[in-house]
Coordinates of C-alpha atoms in Angstrom, one line a residue:
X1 CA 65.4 27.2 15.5
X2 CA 63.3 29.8 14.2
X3 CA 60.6 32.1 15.7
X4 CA 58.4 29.7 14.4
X5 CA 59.2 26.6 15.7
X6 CA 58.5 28.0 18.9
X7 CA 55.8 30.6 19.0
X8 CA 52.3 30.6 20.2
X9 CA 50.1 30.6 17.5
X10 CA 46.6 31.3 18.9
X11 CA 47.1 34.8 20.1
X12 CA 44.9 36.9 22.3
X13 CA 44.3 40.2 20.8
X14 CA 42.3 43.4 21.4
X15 CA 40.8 45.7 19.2
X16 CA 41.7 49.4 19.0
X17 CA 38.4 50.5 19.0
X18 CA 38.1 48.5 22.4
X19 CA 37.9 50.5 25.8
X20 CA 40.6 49.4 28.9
X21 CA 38.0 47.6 30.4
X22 CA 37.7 45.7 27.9
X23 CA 41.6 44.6 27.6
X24 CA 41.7 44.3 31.6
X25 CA 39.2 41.5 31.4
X26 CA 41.3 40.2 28.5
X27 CA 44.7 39.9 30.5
X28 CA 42.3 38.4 33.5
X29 CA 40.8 36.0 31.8
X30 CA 43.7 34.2 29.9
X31 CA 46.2 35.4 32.3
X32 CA 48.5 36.9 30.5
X33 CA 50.6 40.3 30.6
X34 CA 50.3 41.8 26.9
X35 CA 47.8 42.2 24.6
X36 CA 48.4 43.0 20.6
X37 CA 46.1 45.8 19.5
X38 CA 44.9 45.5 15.9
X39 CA 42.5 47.1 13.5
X40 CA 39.3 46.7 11.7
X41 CA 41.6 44.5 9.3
X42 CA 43.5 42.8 11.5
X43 CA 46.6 44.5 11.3
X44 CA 48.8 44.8 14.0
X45 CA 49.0 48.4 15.3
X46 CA 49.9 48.5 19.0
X47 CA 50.8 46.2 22.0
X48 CA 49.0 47.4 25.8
X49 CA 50.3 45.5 28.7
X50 CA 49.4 45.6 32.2
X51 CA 51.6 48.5 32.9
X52 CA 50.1 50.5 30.8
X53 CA 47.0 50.0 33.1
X54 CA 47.8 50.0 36.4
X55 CA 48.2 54.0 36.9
X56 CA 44.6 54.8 36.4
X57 CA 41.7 57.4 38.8
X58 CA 39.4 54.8 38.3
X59 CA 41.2 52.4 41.2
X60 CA 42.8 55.4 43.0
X61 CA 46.1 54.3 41.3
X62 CA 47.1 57.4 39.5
X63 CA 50.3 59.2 39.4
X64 CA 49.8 62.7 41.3
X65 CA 53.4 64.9 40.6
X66 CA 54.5 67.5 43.0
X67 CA 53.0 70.8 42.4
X68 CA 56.8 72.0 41.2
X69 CA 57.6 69.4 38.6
X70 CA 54.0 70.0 37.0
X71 CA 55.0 73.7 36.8
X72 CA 58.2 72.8 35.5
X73 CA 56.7 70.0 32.8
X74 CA 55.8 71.6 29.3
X75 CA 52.2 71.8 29.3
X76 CA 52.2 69.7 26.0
X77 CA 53.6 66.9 28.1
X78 CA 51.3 66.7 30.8
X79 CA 48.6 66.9 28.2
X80 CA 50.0 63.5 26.7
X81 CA 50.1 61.8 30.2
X82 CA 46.5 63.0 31.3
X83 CA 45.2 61.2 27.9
X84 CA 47.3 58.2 28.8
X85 CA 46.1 57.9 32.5
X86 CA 42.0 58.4 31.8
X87 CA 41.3 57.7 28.0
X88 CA 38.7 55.0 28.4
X89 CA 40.2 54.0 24.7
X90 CA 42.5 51.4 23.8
X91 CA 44.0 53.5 20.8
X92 CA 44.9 56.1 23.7
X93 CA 47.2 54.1 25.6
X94 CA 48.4 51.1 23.7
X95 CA 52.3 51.6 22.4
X96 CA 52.4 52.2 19.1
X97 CA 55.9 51.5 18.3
X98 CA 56.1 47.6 18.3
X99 CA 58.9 45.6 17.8
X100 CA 58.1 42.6 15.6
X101 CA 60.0 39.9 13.6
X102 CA 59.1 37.5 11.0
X103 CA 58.6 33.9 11.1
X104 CA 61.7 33.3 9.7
X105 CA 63.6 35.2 12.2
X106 CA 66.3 32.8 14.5
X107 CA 65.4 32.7 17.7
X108 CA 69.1 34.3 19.0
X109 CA 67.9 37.7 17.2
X110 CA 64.6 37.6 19.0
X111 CA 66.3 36.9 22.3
X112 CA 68.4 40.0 21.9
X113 CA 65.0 41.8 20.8
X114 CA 63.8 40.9 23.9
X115 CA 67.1 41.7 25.8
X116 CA 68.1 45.3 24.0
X117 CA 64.4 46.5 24.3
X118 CA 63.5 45.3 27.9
X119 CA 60.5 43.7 26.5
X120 CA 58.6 40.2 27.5
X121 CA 57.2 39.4 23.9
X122 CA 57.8 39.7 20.8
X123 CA 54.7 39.5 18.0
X124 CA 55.5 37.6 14.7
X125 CA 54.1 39.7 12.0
X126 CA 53.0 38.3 8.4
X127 CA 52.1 40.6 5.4
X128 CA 51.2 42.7 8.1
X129 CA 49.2 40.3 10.5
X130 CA 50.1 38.7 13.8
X131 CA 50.7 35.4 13.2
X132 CA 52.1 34.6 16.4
X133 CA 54.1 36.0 19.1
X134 CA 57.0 34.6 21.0
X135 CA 57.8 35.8 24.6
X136 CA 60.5 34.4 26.9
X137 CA 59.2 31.6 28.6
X138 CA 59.0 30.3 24.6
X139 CA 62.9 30.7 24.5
X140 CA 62.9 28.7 27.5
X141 CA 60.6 25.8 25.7
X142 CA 63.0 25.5 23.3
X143 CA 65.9 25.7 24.5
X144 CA 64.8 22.8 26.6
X145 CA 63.5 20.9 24.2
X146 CA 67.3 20.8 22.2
X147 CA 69.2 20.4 25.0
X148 CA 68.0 16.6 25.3
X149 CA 69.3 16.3 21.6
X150 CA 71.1 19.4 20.2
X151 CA 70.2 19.7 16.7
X152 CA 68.8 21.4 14.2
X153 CA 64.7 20.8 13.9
X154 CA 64.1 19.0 10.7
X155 CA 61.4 19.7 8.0
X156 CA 59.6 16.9 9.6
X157 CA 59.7 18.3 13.2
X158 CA 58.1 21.1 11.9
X159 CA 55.2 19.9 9.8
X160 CA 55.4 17.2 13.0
X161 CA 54.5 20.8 15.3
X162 CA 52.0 21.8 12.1
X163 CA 50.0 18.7 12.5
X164 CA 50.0 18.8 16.8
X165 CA 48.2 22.3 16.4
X166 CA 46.1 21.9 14.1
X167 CA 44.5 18.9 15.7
X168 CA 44.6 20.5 19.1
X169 CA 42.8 23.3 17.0
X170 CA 39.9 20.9 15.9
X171 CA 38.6 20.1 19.5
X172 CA 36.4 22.5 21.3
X173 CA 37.9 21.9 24.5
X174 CA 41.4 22.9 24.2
X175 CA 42.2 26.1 25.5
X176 CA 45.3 26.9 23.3
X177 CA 46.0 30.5 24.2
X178 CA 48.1 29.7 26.9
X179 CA 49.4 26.3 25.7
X180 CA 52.7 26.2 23.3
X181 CA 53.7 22.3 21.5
X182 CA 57.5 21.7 20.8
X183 CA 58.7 19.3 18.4
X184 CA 62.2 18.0 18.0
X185 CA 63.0 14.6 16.7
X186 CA 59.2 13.0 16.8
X187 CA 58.9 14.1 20.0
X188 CA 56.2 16.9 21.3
X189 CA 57.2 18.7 24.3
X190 CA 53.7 20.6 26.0
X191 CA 54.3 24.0 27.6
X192 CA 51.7 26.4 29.2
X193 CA 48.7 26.3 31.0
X194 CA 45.5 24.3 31.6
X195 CA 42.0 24.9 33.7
X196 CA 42.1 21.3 34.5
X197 CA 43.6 17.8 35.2
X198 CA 40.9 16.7 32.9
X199 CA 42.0 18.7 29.5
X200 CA 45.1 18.4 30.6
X201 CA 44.9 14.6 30.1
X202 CA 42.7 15.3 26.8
X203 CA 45.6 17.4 25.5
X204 CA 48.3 14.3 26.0
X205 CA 46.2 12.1 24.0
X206 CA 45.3 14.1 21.8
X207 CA 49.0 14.8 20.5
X208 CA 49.9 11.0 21.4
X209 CA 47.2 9.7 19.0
X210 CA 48.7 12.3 16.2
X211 CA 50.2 10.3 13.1
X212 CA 54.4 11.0 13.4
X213 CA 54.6 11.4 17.4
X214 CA 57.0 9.1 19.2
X215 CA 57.0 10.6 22.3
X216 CA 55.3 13.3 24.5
X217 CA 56.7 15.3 27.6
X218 CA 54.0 16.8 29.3
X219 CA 55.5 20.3 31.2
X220 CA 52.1 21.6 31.8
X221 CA 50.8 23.1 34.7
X222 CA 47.0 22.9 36.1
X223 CA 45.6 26.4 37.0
X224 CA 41.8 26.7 37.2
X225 CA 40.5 29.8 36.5
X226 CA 38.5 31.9 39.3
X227 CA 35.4 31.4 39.1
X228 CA 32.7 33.9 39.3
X229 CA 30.6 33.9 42.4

């Protein structure tokens, strides 16, 4: 299997020009840990996760050293630490040093991406562009999904996968940022999250009544969102 056999395709991402406000609500609202930053063309150029937001004076949250290891830090350092602690600017505190993979890549080299660099995701870059990103719970999905019939996916199973998405795509109900479709052997296995029991239901049908599809397991888990008061 590939990274793209497996990855979630409709990716939440944040703009570098955005402020951290802006990418808390993000993570909030799809419930999700990491964000890719791109730019004005779309290009990936940073990742910000929650981490990288949690140390901040706005919530009383920041990171006060001892009097003795400020005096002993170079000054240049603690510069770079006081931009990354109260920047209001995505572009000041995203990481810029990403580590991507192509489409193409097997899925045992984006596990030991994930493993070597103690990271939960991995974006799938294209000419450039996200295209995707695969983080571990994907690994999980399909590993599951062969272990009922170890094979190789087929050409079919994956313009079977191609055809899932895109008519998932077409309705304006499905919420697919939090939802990943496996297909091995004409059968879709759903992953992820829903708001409801209701588009939970909608998304089942939806794949049953998709030309090719034998079969559908349906691993998905009902989480409403909070609602605002």
């Amino acid at each position: 299997m590939q990274a793209a056999d497996v990855m979630t395709r409709d990716v939440i991402t944040v703009a570098s020009t955005a402020c951290v406000q802006d990418a808390a609500r993000l993570l909030l609202d799809h419930r999700i840990s990491g964000l890719p930053v791109v730019d004005e063309n779309g290009r990936l150029v940073g990742m910000v996760s929650e981490g990288d937001l949690i140390r901040r004076p706005e919530n009383h949250t920041e990171r006060r050293p001892s009097w003795w290891i400020e005096f002993l830090t170079p000054r240049e350092t603690l510069a770079r630490e006081f931009t990354y602690t109260h920047s209001r600017r995505i572009a000041d505190v995203m990481t810029r040093e990403v580590i991507t993979a192509a489409p193409d890549t097997p899925l045992s080299e984006i596990a030991e991406l994930l493993e070597k660099n103690r990271i939960k995701r991995v974006p799938i870059v294209e000419d450039g562009r996200i295209v995707g990103i695969v983080s571990r719970a994907n690994l999980l999905h399909g590993l599951v999904a062969l272990s009922k019939e170890p094979a190789a996916l087929s050409v079919a199973d994956k313009q079977l996968r191609e055809s899932v998405m895109a008519r998932l795509r077409a309705e304006p109900w499905a919420r697919l940022s939090l939802v990943n479709v496996v297909a091995h052997a004409g059968t879709i296995d759903l992953w992820g999250i829903v708001d409801s029991e209701a588009e939970r239901k909608a998304l089942r049908v939806a794949v049953e009544i998709t030309p090719g599809v034998k079969a559908v397991n349906d691993n998905l888990m009902v989480m409403p969102l909070p609602r605002a008061v």
